[in-house]
Amino acid sequence: MTAVLQTNIRLSLINIVPGKCRSLADQSRAPCRIRCSAASPGEKRFNIALLPGDGIGPEVISVAKNVLQQAGSLEGLEFNFQEMPVGGAALDLVGVPLPEETWSAAKQSDAILLGAIGGYKWDNNERHQRPELALIYLRRDLKVFANLRPATVLPQLVDSSTLKREVAEGVDMMIVRELTGGIYFGEPRGITTNDNGEEVGFNTEIYAVHEIDRIARVAFETARKRRGKLCSVDKANVLDASVLWRKRVTAIASEYPDVELSHMYVDNAAMQLIRDPKQFDTIVTNNIFGDILSDEASMITGSIGMLPSASLGVSGPGLFEPIHGSAPDIAGQDKANPLATILSAAMLLKYGLGEEKAAKRIEDAVLDALNKGFRTGDIYSPGNKLVGCKEMGEEVLKSVDSKVTVTV
Ligand SMILES: NC(=O)C1=CN([C@@H]2O[C@H](COP(=O)(O)OP(=O)(O)OC[C@H]3O[C@@H](n4cnc5c(N)ncnc54)[C@H](O)[C@@H]3O)[C@@H](O)[C@H]2O)C=CC1
Ligand SMILES: CC(C)CC(=O)C(=O)O
Ligand SMILES: [Mg+2]
C-alpha cells in the first residue's frame, strides 16, 4: 500500500511551481511552524478541521479521528480538532451548505478531513440549496486542483474484487483528477427554455491552458516517482476541450522525457480498467472523467469503501476525504466501511502535514486489521469476521496501539 502513497506531492507542487508560487507554498506552512513553537520539545501541534457532513459521514469521521489522533500521538503530534457542520447538516442548522464559520475553520486549519455530503432529504432542493455545493465551494475556494485517488488491490482483499483473481491481483494505480475546472464549474450553465418553448439544461466543459498544464505536471511528477507510465484520458475525438487537453499534456511531456506518455479515449479507458487494469500506473484526466473512473476503479480493489483521496493546491490546507458519497442507503446502521476515511487520514498526515511516519502507522494498522480477518460487509468474503464500522475502527485503533510493522 505504501507504494502508492510514496510521492510527496506537496513537495512536488512546490518544486514544479516557479518563483512566486514557491514562496506562497512556503508561507502556507508558516502558521503551522508558529503553532509548533508553543508545543513542548519534540511535539508538534496541528489544527485539523473535521467536516463529518451527512449520511455515513459522521460514522466514518468519528472512527478516523480516533485513529488519526492515536497514530499522531505515537509520533509526538498533537491535534486540535475543530468539528464543523457542512452540506445537508449545515443546511438544516443554518440554511446554507457551507456556513461562513465552517469555511473560516477550514481555511485556517492545517488540513481538512471530510466525511461525505448529501442525502435523500435534500435531493429535491434548488441548486443553490444542494448540500453538494459545499464540496464544490470548498474545492474551488481552497484552490485544491489536484485530486489524488490511489486504487490498490491489497493482497488481503483480492477475493473481494468483483474481477477474477488473475485480473485484480497486483493492481496499483494512481488517478490524478483535475478538481477545480471542467464541466462541474464551467459557465454558462443552467436550465432555460429554447425557441420552441421546451426546457433545456446545459453545462460547459471548459479548460484553460494553465489548468491543464498544472495538473499535467502533477501527474508527470507522480508517474516519475511511481513506475514512470502516464496515461492521459480524454475524449479528443469529439470534445474541443479534450483536443486542447491532449495538445497541452503532449507539450508538457517534453519536460519529462523519463515518463512514458500514452493517450486513451475515456470510453475505451472505462473498458480497459475492467479488461486489464494492471496496464495502468498513473492516469491523468479531467474532473468528470476522474470522478467516474475512480468509482469504477474502486470496485477492482473490492469496494468504494476502500478508496481515500487527497486534494491539494499550491498553498493552504489540503482537503482529505474518501471518494465515496454519504451512502444514505446504509447510513445510521453501523455498516459503513471506514477504511477509505482512515486511509484519507493517512494521506492527510503524509501529503498535508509531511508526517510520513504517522501515516505509515495508519497504513500498517489497516493492513494488520485486514490480516486478522476483520471485514465490513462490502469487503466480506467467507472465512472472515464480519464487523461494523465501529468495530473495524476499534480493530484498526488496536493495531495502531500495538505499533505493528507489516509488510505486504
Ligand atoms: N464526496 C462526497 O461527499 C460525495 C457525495 N455524494 C452524495 O452522496 C449521496 C449518495 O450518492 P450515491 O450516488 O449513492 O454514492 P455513494 O458513494 O454514497 O454510494 C454508492 C453505493 O456505495 C455504497 N457505499 C458507499 N460508501 C460506502 C462505504 N464506506 N462502505 C460501504 N458501502 C459504501 C453505498 O451504500 C451505495 O450502495 C448523494 O447525495 C450524492 O450526491 C456522492 C459522491 C461523493
Ligand atoms: C458530489 C460530487 C460533487 C463529488 C463527487 O462525486 C466526487 O468528488 O467524487
Ligand atoms: Mg464521485
Short mmCIF file of C-alpha atoms and ligand atoms in Angstrom, two decimals:
data_model
loop_
_atom_site.label_atom_id
_atom_site.label_comp_id
_atom_site.label_asym_id
_atom_site.label_seq_id
_atom_site.Cartn_x
_atom_site.Cartn_y
_atom_site.Cartn_z
CA MET A 1 0.00 0.00 0.00
CA THR A 2 2.75 2.43 0.83
CA ALA A 3 3.99 2.11 -2.73
CA VAL A 4 1.05 4.13 -3.97
CA LEU A 5 1.45 6.74 -1.31
CA GLN A 6 5.14 7.35 -1.68
CA THR A 7 5.09 10.61 -3.64
CA ASN A 8 5.33 13.74 -1.58
CA ILE A 9 3.01 15.71 -3.79
CA ARG A 10 3.09 18.87 -1.69
CA LEU A 11 6.81 18.96 -2.32
CA SER A 12 6.25 18.16 -5.96
CA LEU A 13 3.80 21.00 -6.26
CA ILE A 14 6.27 23.36 -4.65
CA ASN A 15 9.02 22.08 -6.92
CA ILE A 16 7.04 22.48 -10.09
CA VAL A 17 5.82 25.99 -9.44
CA PRO A 18 8.49 28.58 -10.07
CA GLY A 19 9.40 31.75 -8.15
CA LYS A 20 6.44 33.48 -6.62
CA CYS A 21 4.39 30.36 -6.03
CA ARG A 22 7.25 28.64 -4.29
CA SER A 23 7.20 31.36 -1.63
CA LEU A 24 3.40 31.17 -1.45
CA ALA A 25 3.73 27.50 -0.72
CA ASP A 26 6.31 28.20 1.95
CA GLN A 27 4.07 30.81 3.55
CA SER A 28 1.30 28.26 3.79
CA ARG A 29 3.44 26.22 6.17
CA ALA A 30 4.26 29.23 8.38
CA PRO A 31 1.19 29.19 10.67
CA CYS A 32 1.97 25.58 11.50
CA ARG A 33 5.50 26.45 12.48
CA ILE A 34 4.21 29.23 14.76
CA ARG A 35 1.83 26.83 16.46
CA CYS A 36 4.54 24.23 16.72
CA SER A 37 6.71 26.59 18.73
CA ALA A 38 4.09 26.61 21.51
CA ALA A 39 4.30 22.84 21.90
CA SER A 40 6.67 21.07 24.26
CA PRO A 41 10.01 19.92 22.80
CA GLY A 42 9.63 17.08 20.32
CA GLU A 43 5.90 17.74 19.99
CA LYS A 44 4.14 19.37 17.07
CA ARG A 45 0.62 20.76 17.06
CA PHE A 46 -1.73 20.92 14.11
CA ASN A 47 -5.21 22.33 13.66
CA ILE A 48 -7.45 19.86 11.87
CA ALA A 49 -10.88 20.88 10.57
CA LEU A 50 -13.26 17.93 10.79
CA LEU A 51 -16.25 18.14 8.47
CA PRO A 52 -18.35 14.98 9.01
CA GLY A 53 -21.23 16.02 6.74
CA ASP A 54 -24.16 13.70 6.11
CA GLY A 55 -25.23 10.06 5.95
CA ILE A 56 -22.32 7.78 6.85
CA GLY A 57 -20.01 10.84 7.03
CA PRO A 58 -20.25 11.26 10.84
CA GLU A 59 -19.82 7.49 11.37
CA VAL A 60 -16.60 7.20 9.36
CA ILE A 61 -15.18 10.51 10.59
CA SER A 62 -15.62 9.63 14.26
CA VAL A 63 -13.66 6.40 13.71
CA ALA A 64 -10.97 8.04 11.55
CA LYS A 65 -10.49 10.86 14.04
CA ASN A 66 -9.57 8.40 16.81
CA VAL A 67 -7.13 6.58 14.55
CA LEU A 68 -5.55 9.85 13.42
CA GLN A 69 -5.21 11.07 16.99
CA GLN A 70 -3.63 7.84 18.17
CA ALA A 71 -1.18 7.48 15.27
CA GLY A 72 -0.21 11.13 15.69
CA SER A 73 0.33 10.92 19.44
CA LEU A 74 2.69 7.96 18.99
CA GLU A 75 4.78 10.24 16.77
CA GLY A 76 4.65 13.27 19.07
CA LEU A 77 1.90 15.06 17.15
CA GLU A 78 -0.92 16.85 18.88
CA PHE A 79 -4.10 17.72 17.05
CA ASN A 80 -6.57 20.43 17.82
CA PHE A 81 -9.76 19.18 16.11
CA GLN A 82 -12.44 21.65 15.17
CA GLU A 83 -15.64 19.90 14.07
CA MET A 84 -17.93 21.97 11.86
CA PRO A 85 -21.21 21.37 10.01
CA VAL A 86 -21.20 21.09 6.22
CA GLY A 87 -23.62 20.01 3.48
CA GLY A 88 -27.11 18.88 4.49
CA ALA A 89 -26.24 19.08 8.19
CA ALA A 90 -25.35 22.75 7.73
CA LEU A 91 -28.47 23.43 5.64
CA ASP A 92 -30.59 22.05 8.46
CA LEU A 93 -28.73 24.07 11.09
CA VAL A 94 -28.24 27.45 9.44
CA GLY A 95 -29.79 27.27 5.96
CA VAL A 96 -26.62 27.22 3.84
CA PRO A 97 -24.44 24.26 2.77
CA LEU A 98 -21.14 25.95 3.63
CA PRO A 99 -21.54 28.36 6.57
CA GLU A 100 -19.00 31.17 6.93
CA GLU A 101 -17.75 29.69 10.23
CA THR A 102 -17.12 26.32 8.58
CA TRP A 103 -15.26 27.98 5.73
CA SER A 104 -13.08 30.01 8.17
CA ALA A 105 -12.24 26.95 10.24
CA ALA A 106 -11.33 25.02 7.09
CA LYS A 107 -9.28 27.84 5.58
CA GLN A 108 -7.35 28.48 8.80
CA SER A 109 -6.65 24.83 9.52
CA ASP A 110 -3.51 22.89 8.64
CA ALA A 111 -5.60 20.20 6.96
CA ILE A 112 -9.25 19.23 6.48
CA LEU A 113 -10.76 15.77 6.90
CA LEU A 114 -14.21 15.49 5.33
CA GLY A 115 -16.71 12.61 5.53
CA ALA A 116 -19.35 12.91 2.83
CA ILE A 117 -22.16 15.22 1.79
CA GLY A 118 -25.72 14.78 0.53
CA GLY A 119 -28.76 12.61 1.06
CA TYR A 120 -32.36 11.88 0.04
CA LYS A 121 -33.72 14.61 2.28
CA TRP A 122 -32.16 17.37 0.19
CA ASP A 123 -32.36 15.71 -3.25
CA ASN A 124 -35.12 17.99 -4.49
CA ASN A 125 -33.59 21.23 -3.19
CA GLU A 126 -32.95 24.09 -5.62
CA ARG A 127 -29.36 24.06 -6.92
CA HIS A 128 -28.16 26.81 -4.56
CA GLN A 129 -29.56 24.82 -1.63
CA ARG A 130 -27.97 21.50 -2.56
CA PRO A 131 -25.61 20.03 0.08
CA GLU A 132 -23.07 19.06 -2.63
CA LEU A 133 -22.47 22.76 -3.36
CA ALA A 134 -20.42 22.90 -0.16
CA LEU A 135 -17.92 20.49 -1.68
CA ILE A 136 -17.79 22.46 -4.91
CA TYR A 137 -17.19 25.72 -2.99
CA LEU A 138 -14.57 24.16 -0.69
CA ARG A 139 -12.60 22.72 -3.60
CA ARG A 140 -12.85 25.95 -5.61
CA ASP A 141 -12.01 28.35 -2.78
CA LEU A 142 -9.22 26.21 -1.32
CA LYS A 143 -7.89 26.00 -4.90
CA VAL A 144 -7.18 22.30 -4.48
CA PHE A 145 -6.92 21.49 -8.17
CA ALA A 146 -5.04 18.19 -7.85
CA ASN A 147 -7.07 15.23 -6.62
CA LEU A 148 -5.07 12.06 -5.98
CA ARG A 149 -7.07 8.86 -5.88
CA PRO A 150 -4.93 5.77 -5.36
CA ALA A 151 -6.53 2.45 -6.26
CA THR A 152 -4.58 -0.54 -4.99
CA VAL A 153 -5.71 -4.13 -4.75
CA LEU A 154 -4.43 -5.27 -1.36
CA PRO A 155 -3.39 -8.94 -1.25
CA GLN A 156 -5.83 -9.39 1.65
CA LEU A 157 -8.75 -8.23 -0.49
CA VAL A 158 -8.15 -9.90 -3.85
CA ASP A 159 -11.17 -12.12 -3.24
CA SER A 160 -13.34 -9.08 -2.51
CA SER A 161 -12.77 -7.74 -6.01
CA THR A 162 -15.57 -8.25 -8.50
CA LEU A 163 -12.91 -9.16 -11.06
CA LYS A 164 -11.17 -12.53 -11.40
CA ARG A 165 -8.15 -13.01 -9.14
CA GLU A 166 -5.68 -13.02 -12.06
CA VAL A 167 -7.09 -9.71 -13.36
CA ALA A 168 -7.28 -7.93 -10.00
CA GLU A 169 -4.15 -9.17 -8.26
CA GLY A 170 -1.32 -6.63 -8.24
CA VAL A 171 -3.36 -3.66 -9.47
CA ASP A 172 -1.76 -0.45 -8.22
CA MET A 173 -2.68 2.81 -9.91
CA MET A 174 -2.96 6.47 -9.08
CA ILE A 175 -5.73 8.51 -10.68
CA VAL A 176 -4.83 12.18 -10.85
CA ARG A 177 -8.11 14.00 -11.32
CA GLU A 178 -8.36 17.71 -12.16
CA LEU A 179 -10.68 19.01 -9.45
CA THR A 180 -11.43 22.72 -9.83
CA GLY A 181 -12.26 23.08 -13.52
CA GLY A 182 -14.18 21.45 -16.33
CA ILE A 183 -17.89 20.84 -16.56
CA TYR A 184 -18.53 20.94 -12.79
CA PHE A 185 -17.52 24.61 -12.74
CA GLY A 186 -17.87 25.81 -16.35
CA GLU A 187 -20.10 28.74 -17.31
CA PRO A 188 -22.57 29.19 -18.86
CA ARG A 189 -24.76 26.61 -17.21
CA GLY A 190 -28.40 26.39 -16.31
CA ILE A 191 -31.88 25.34 -17.24
CA THR A 192 -33.72 27.58 -19.66
CA THR A 193 -36.32 27.48 -22.41
CA ASN A 194 -35.38 27.14 -26.08
CA ASP A 195 -37.05 28.81 -29.08
CA ASN A 196 -39.63 26.01 -29.19
CA GLY A 197 -40.64 26.72 -25.62
CA GLU A 198 -39.04 23.48 -24.47
CA GLU A 199 -36.92 23.32 -21.31
CA VAL A 200 -33.20 22.69 -21.92
CA GLY A 201 -30.43 22.01 -19.41
CA PHE A 202 -26.82 22.82 -20.27
CA ASN A 203 -23.31 22.85 -18.79
CA THR A 204 -19.94 23.88 -20.16
CA GLU A 205 -16.82 21.73 -20.31
CA ILE A 206 -14.04 24.32 -20.33
CA TYR A 207 -10.31 24.19 -19.60
CA ALA A 208 -7.71 26.93 -19.90
CA VAL A 209 -4.11 26.09 -20.76
CA HIS A 210 -2.82 26.91 -17.27
CA GLU A 211 -5.32 24.50 -15.70
CA ILE A 212 -4.25 21.64 -17.97
CA ASP A 213 -0.54 22.39 -17.63
CA ARG A 214 -0.53 22.41 -13.84
CA ILE A 215 -2.46 19.15 -13.44
CA ALA A 216 -0.33 17.55 -16.16
CA ARG A 217 2.82 18.48 -14.23
CA VAL A 218 1.43 16.98 -11.02
CA ALA A 219 0.63 13.80 -12.95
CA PHE A 220 4.06 13.59 -14.61
CA GLU A 221 5.73 14.16 -11.21
CA THR A 222 3.55 11.44 -9.72
CA ALA A 223 4.29 8.98 -12.54
CA ARG A 224 8.01 9.75 -12.31
CA LYS A 225 8.01 8.64 -8.65
CA ARG A 226 5.98 5.52 -9.43
CA ARG A 227 6.55 3.23 -12.44
CA GLY A 228 7.13 6.01 -14.97
CA LYS A 229 3.96 5.49 -17.03
CA LEU A 230 1.29 8.12 -17.53
CA CYS A 231 -1.97 7.61 -19.42
CA SER A 232 -3.94 10.76 -20.21
CA VAL A 233 -7.65 10.04 -20.58
CA ASP A 234 -9.83 12.35 -22.68
CA LYS A 235 -12.49 12.44 -25.40
CA ALA A 236 -10.43 14.27 -28.01
CA ASN A 237 -12.28 12.55 -30.86
CA VAL A 238 -15.39 14.58 -30.00
CA LEU A 239 -14.76 17.35 -27.46
CA ASP A 240 -12.79 20.54 -28.20
CA ALA A 241 -11.83 20.87 -24.55
CA SER A 242 -10.25 17.42 -24.84
CA VAL A 243 -8.39 18.40 -28.03
CA LEU A 244 -6.70 21.20 -26.07
CA TRP A 245 -6.18 18.84 -23.10
CA ARG A 246 -4.32 16.34 -25.30
CA LYS A 247 -2.27 19.06 -27.01
CA ARG A 248 -1.09 20.54 -23.68
CA VAL A 249 -0.40 17.19 -21.98
CA THR A 250 1.70 16.25 -25.03
CA ALA A 251 3.56 19.57 -24.81
CA ILE A 252 4.28 19.17 -21.07
CA ALA A 253 5.62 15.65 -21.77
CA SER A 254 8.78 17.22 -23.23
CA GLU A 255 9.70 18.28 -19.65
CA TYR A 256 9.51 14.65 -18.55
CA PRO A 257 11.44 12.51 -21.06
CA ASP A 258 11.75 9.75 -18.45
CA VAL A 259 7.95 9.29 -18.28
CA GLU A 260 6.20 7.22 -20.95
CA LEU A 261 3.04 9.06 -22.02
CA SER A 262 0.04 7.47 -23.71
CA HIS A 263 -3.43 8.81 -24.53
CA MET A 264 -6.72 6.97 -24.31
CA TYR A 265 -10.33 7.90 -25.02
CA VAL A 266 -12.46 7.73 -21.90
CA ASP A 267 -14.89 5.12 -23.22
CA ASN A 268 -12.00 2.80 -24.01
CA ALA A 269 -10.41 3.60 -20.61
CA ALA A 270 -13.61 2.55 -18.84
CA MET A 271 -13.43 -0.76 -20.69
CA GLN A 272 -9.66 -1.26 -20.25
CA LEU A 273 -9.97 -0.72 -16.48
CA ILE A 274 -12.06 -3.87 -16.31
CA ARG A 275 -10.26 -5.82 -19.07
CA ASP A 276 -6.68 -5.31 -17.87
CA PRO A 277 -6.34 -2.81 -15.01
CA LYS A 278 -2.66 -3.70 -14.43
CA GLN A 279 -1.73 -1.83 -17.63
CA PHE A 280 -2.30 1.44 -15.72
CA ASP A 281 0.26 3.13 -13.48
CA THR A 282 -0.76 6.80 -13.33
CA ILE A 283 -3.85 8.18 -15.04
CA VAL A 284 -4.47 11.90 -15.52
CA THR A 285 -7.89 13.12 -16.51
CA ASN A 286 -10.42 15.89 -16.21
CA ASN A 287 -12.88 16.48 -13.38
CA ILE A 288 -15.88 14.47 -14.58
CA PHE A 289 -13.97 11.56 -16.15
CA GLY A 290 -11.84 11.28 -12.99
CA ASP A 291 -14.95 11.23 -10.82
CA ILE A 292 -16.48 8.38 -12.81
CA LEU A 293 -13.33 6.31 -13.49
CA SER A 294 -12.26 6.38 -9.83
CA ASP A 295 -15.61 4.95 -8.70
CA GLU A 296 -15.11 2.24 -11.32
CA ALA A 297 -11.51 1.59 -10.20
CA SER A 298 -12.66 1.30 -6.59
CA MET A 299 -14.60 -1.86 -7.34
CA ILE A 300 -11.45 -3.53 -8.68
CA THR A 301 -9.99 -3.07 -5.18
CA GLY A 302 -13.05 -4.63 -3.53
CA SER A 303 -15.20 -1.66 -2.58
CA ILE A 304 -15.75 2.04 -2.90
CA GLY A 305 -15.36 1.97 0.89
CA MET A 306 -11.62 1.40 0.42
CA LEU A 307 -10.54 4.41 -1.64
CA PRO A 308 -9.09 7.52 0.00
CA SER A 309 -8.23 10.79 -1.65
CA ALA A 310 -6.12 13.90 -1.22
CA SER A 311 -6.98 17.22 -2.83
CA LEU A 312 -4.02 19.59 -2.97
CA GLY A 313 -3.20 23.05 -4.21
CA VAL A 314 -0.09 25.18 -4.33
CA SER A 315 -0.66 26.66 -0.88
CA GLY A 316 -3.07 26.42 2.02
CA PRO A 317 -4.60 23.37 3.64
CA GLY A 318 -5.31 20.19 1.71
CA LEU A 319 -8.71 18.51 1.71
CA PHE A 320 -8.79 14.79 2.51
CA GLU A 321 -11.86 12.63 2.02
CA PRO A 322 -12.97 9.15 0.98
CA ILE A 323 -14.05 9.01 -2.66
CA HIS A 324 -17.48 7.67 -1.75
CA GLY A 325 -20.61 9.64 -1.00
CA SER A 326 -22.87 9.71 2.03
CA ALA A 327 -24.37 6.25 1.29
CA PRO A 328 -27.85 7.11 2.61
CA ASP A 329 -28.94 3.52 1.97
CA ILE A 330 -26.75 2.28 4.85
CA ALA A 331 -26.46 5.44 6.97
CA GLY A 332 -27.04 5.06 10.71
CA GLN A 333 -26.76 1.24 10.56
CA ASP A 334 -23.09 0.85 11.52
CA LYS A 335 -22.48 -0.85 8.15
CA ALA A 336 -20.15 1.64 6.50
CA ASN A 337 -16.58 0.68 5.72
CA PRO A 338 -14.45 3.34 7.47
CA LEU A 339 -11.16 2.31 5.82
CA ALA A 340 -11.37 4.84 2.97
CA THR A 341 -11.65 7.63 5.52
CA ILE A 342 -8.97 6.15 7.77
CA LEU A 343 -6.67 5.93 4.75
CA SER A 344 -7.61 9.52 3.87
CA ALA A 345 -6.36 10.44 7.35
CA ALA A 346 -3.09 8.71 6.43
CA MET A 347 -2.94 10.80 3.24
CA LEU A 348 -3.60 13.89 5.38
CA LEU A 349 -0.59 13.07 7.52
CA LYS A 350 1.62 12.32 4.57
CA TYR A 351 0.65 14.88 1.93
CA GLY A 352 -0.95 17.51 4.14
CA LEU A 353 1.42 17.62 7.10
CA GLY A 354 4.51 15.83 5.82
CA GLU A 355 4.26 13.35 8.72
CA GLU A 356 5.14 10.14 6.91
CA LYS A 357 5.88 8.02 9.97
CA ALA A 358 2.46 8.62 11.48
CA ALA A 359 0.88 7.96 8.08
CA LYS A 360 2.72 4.64 7.86
CA ARG A 361 1.40 3.69 11.29
CA ILE A 362 -2.15 4.06 9.98
CA GLU A 363 -1.48 2.18 6.74
CA ASP A 364 0.17 -0.65 8.67
CA ALA A 365 -2.67 -0.78 11.17
CA VAL A 366 -5.24 -1.09 8.36
CA LEU A 367 -3.28 -3.97 6.86
CA ASP A 368 -2.98 -5.59 10.28
CA ALA A 369 -6.74 -5.43 10.90
CA LEU A 370 -7.31 -6.96 7.45
CA ASN A 371 -4.67 -9.63 8.11
CA LYS A 372 -6.60 -10.56 11.25
CA GLY A 373 -9.65 -11.14 9.05
CA PHE A 374 -11.85 -8.20 10.06
CA ARG A 375 -14.19 -7.16 7.23
CA THR A 376 -17.14 -4.83 6.88
CA GLY A 377 -19.99 -6.16 4.74
CA ASP A 378 -18.84 -4.53 1.50
CA ILE A 379 -15.48 -6.40 1.53
CA TYR A 380 -16.63 -9.54 3.32
CA SER A 381 -15.75 -12.95 1.95
CA PRO A 382 -16.36 -16.32 3.62
CA GLY A 383 -13.90 -17.26 6.32
CA ASN A 384 -13.50 -13.70 7.56
CA LYS A 385 -15.04 -11.93 10.54
CA LEU A 386 -17.92 -9.60 9.69
CA VAL A 387 -17.76 -6.35 11.68
CA GLY A 388 -19.49 -3.00 11.64
CA CYS A 389 -17.98 0.45 11.14
CA LYS A 390 -17.25 0.99 14.85
CA GLU A 391 -15.66 -2.39 15.42
CA MET A 392 -13.50 -2.05 12.33
CA GLY A 393 -12.37 1.30 13.72
CA GLU A 394 -11.60 -0.25 17.10
CA GLU A 395 -9.57 -3.01 15.48
CA VAL A 396 -7.53 -0.52 13.45
CA LEU A 397 -7.02 1.51 16.62
CA LYS A 398 -5.76 -1.57 18.48
CA SER A 399 -3.32 -2.22 15.65
CA VAL A 400 -2.08 1.37 15.79
CA ASP A 401 -1.56 0.91 19.52
CA SER A 402 0.35 -2.30 19.14
CA LYS A 403 2.82 -0.47 16.85
CA VAL A 404 2.77 -3.27 14.31
CA THR A 405 5.03 -3.17 11.34
CA VAL A 406 3.52 -5.07 8.48
CA THR A 407 4.92 -5.62 5.04
CA VAL A 408 2.81 -6.59 2.07
N1 LIG B 1 -17.68 13.44 -1.69
C1 LIG B 1 -18.97 13.44 -1.41
O1 LIG B 1 -19.38 13.97 -0.40
C2 LIG B 1 -19.89 12.75 -2.33
C3 LIG B 1 -21.23 12.87 -2.10
N2 LIG B 1 -22.11 12.17 -2.87
C4 LIG B 1 -23.52 12.27 -2.48
O2 LIG B 1 -23.82 11.11 -1.68
C5 LIG B 1 -25.19 10.76 -1.85
C6 LIG B 1 -25.29 9.30 -2.25
O3 LIG B 1 -24.70 9.14 -3.52
P1 LIG B 1 -24.52 7.75 -4.26
O4 LIG B 1 -24.55 8.01 -5.70
O5 LIG B 1 -25.47 6.75 -3.70
O6 LIG B 1 -23.00 7.31 -3.95
P2 LIG B 1 -22.37 6.69 -2.61
O7 LIG B 1 -20.91 6.63 -2.85
O8 LIG B 1 -22.82 7.43 -1.42
O9 LIG B 1 -22.97 5.19 -2.52
C7 LIG B 1 -22.91 4.29 -3.60
C8 LIG B 1 -23.06 2.86 -3.07
O10 LIG B 1 -21.83 2.50 -2.39
C9 LIG B 1 -22.09 2.15 -1.05
N3 LIG B 1 -21.03 2.75 -0.21
C10 LIG B 1 -20.51 3.98 -0.30
N4 LIG B 1 -19.60 4.19 0.64
C11 LIG B 1 -19.53 3.05 1.36
C12 LIG B 1 -18.75 2.65 2.48
N5 LIG B 1 -17.86 3.46 3.07
N6 LIG B 1 -18.96 1.41 2.97
C13 LIG B 1 -19.83 0.57 2.39
N7 LIG B 1 -20.58 0.89 1.33
C14 LIG B 1 -20.43 2.13 0.81
C15 LIG B 1 -23.47 2.77 -0.72
O11 LIG B 1 -24.09 2.06 0.32
C16 LIG B 1 -24.18 2.70 -2.06
O12 LIG B 1 -24.78 1.44 -2.23
C17 LIG B 1 -25.74 11.72 -2.89
O13 LIG B 1 -26.40 12.75 -2.22
C18 LIG B 1 -24.51 12.23 -3.60
O14 LIG B 1 -24.68 13.49 -4.18
C19 LIG B 1 -21.71 11.34 -3.87
C20 LIG B 1 -20.38 11.20 -4.12
C21 LIG B 1 -19.36 11.94 -3.41
C1 LIG B 2 -20.75 15.06 -5.11
C2 LIG B 2 -19.73 15.47 -6.13
C3 LIG B 2 -19.60 16.96 -6.09
C4 LIG B 2 -18.39 14.91 -5.88
C5 LIG B 2 -18.06 13.52 -6.25
O1 LIG B 2 -18.81 12.66 -6.65
C6 LIG B 2 -16.67 13.20 -6.08
O2 LIG B 2 -15.85 14.09 -5.90
O3 LIG B 2 -16.31 12.01 -6.17
MG MG B 3 -17.69 10.77 -7.12
#
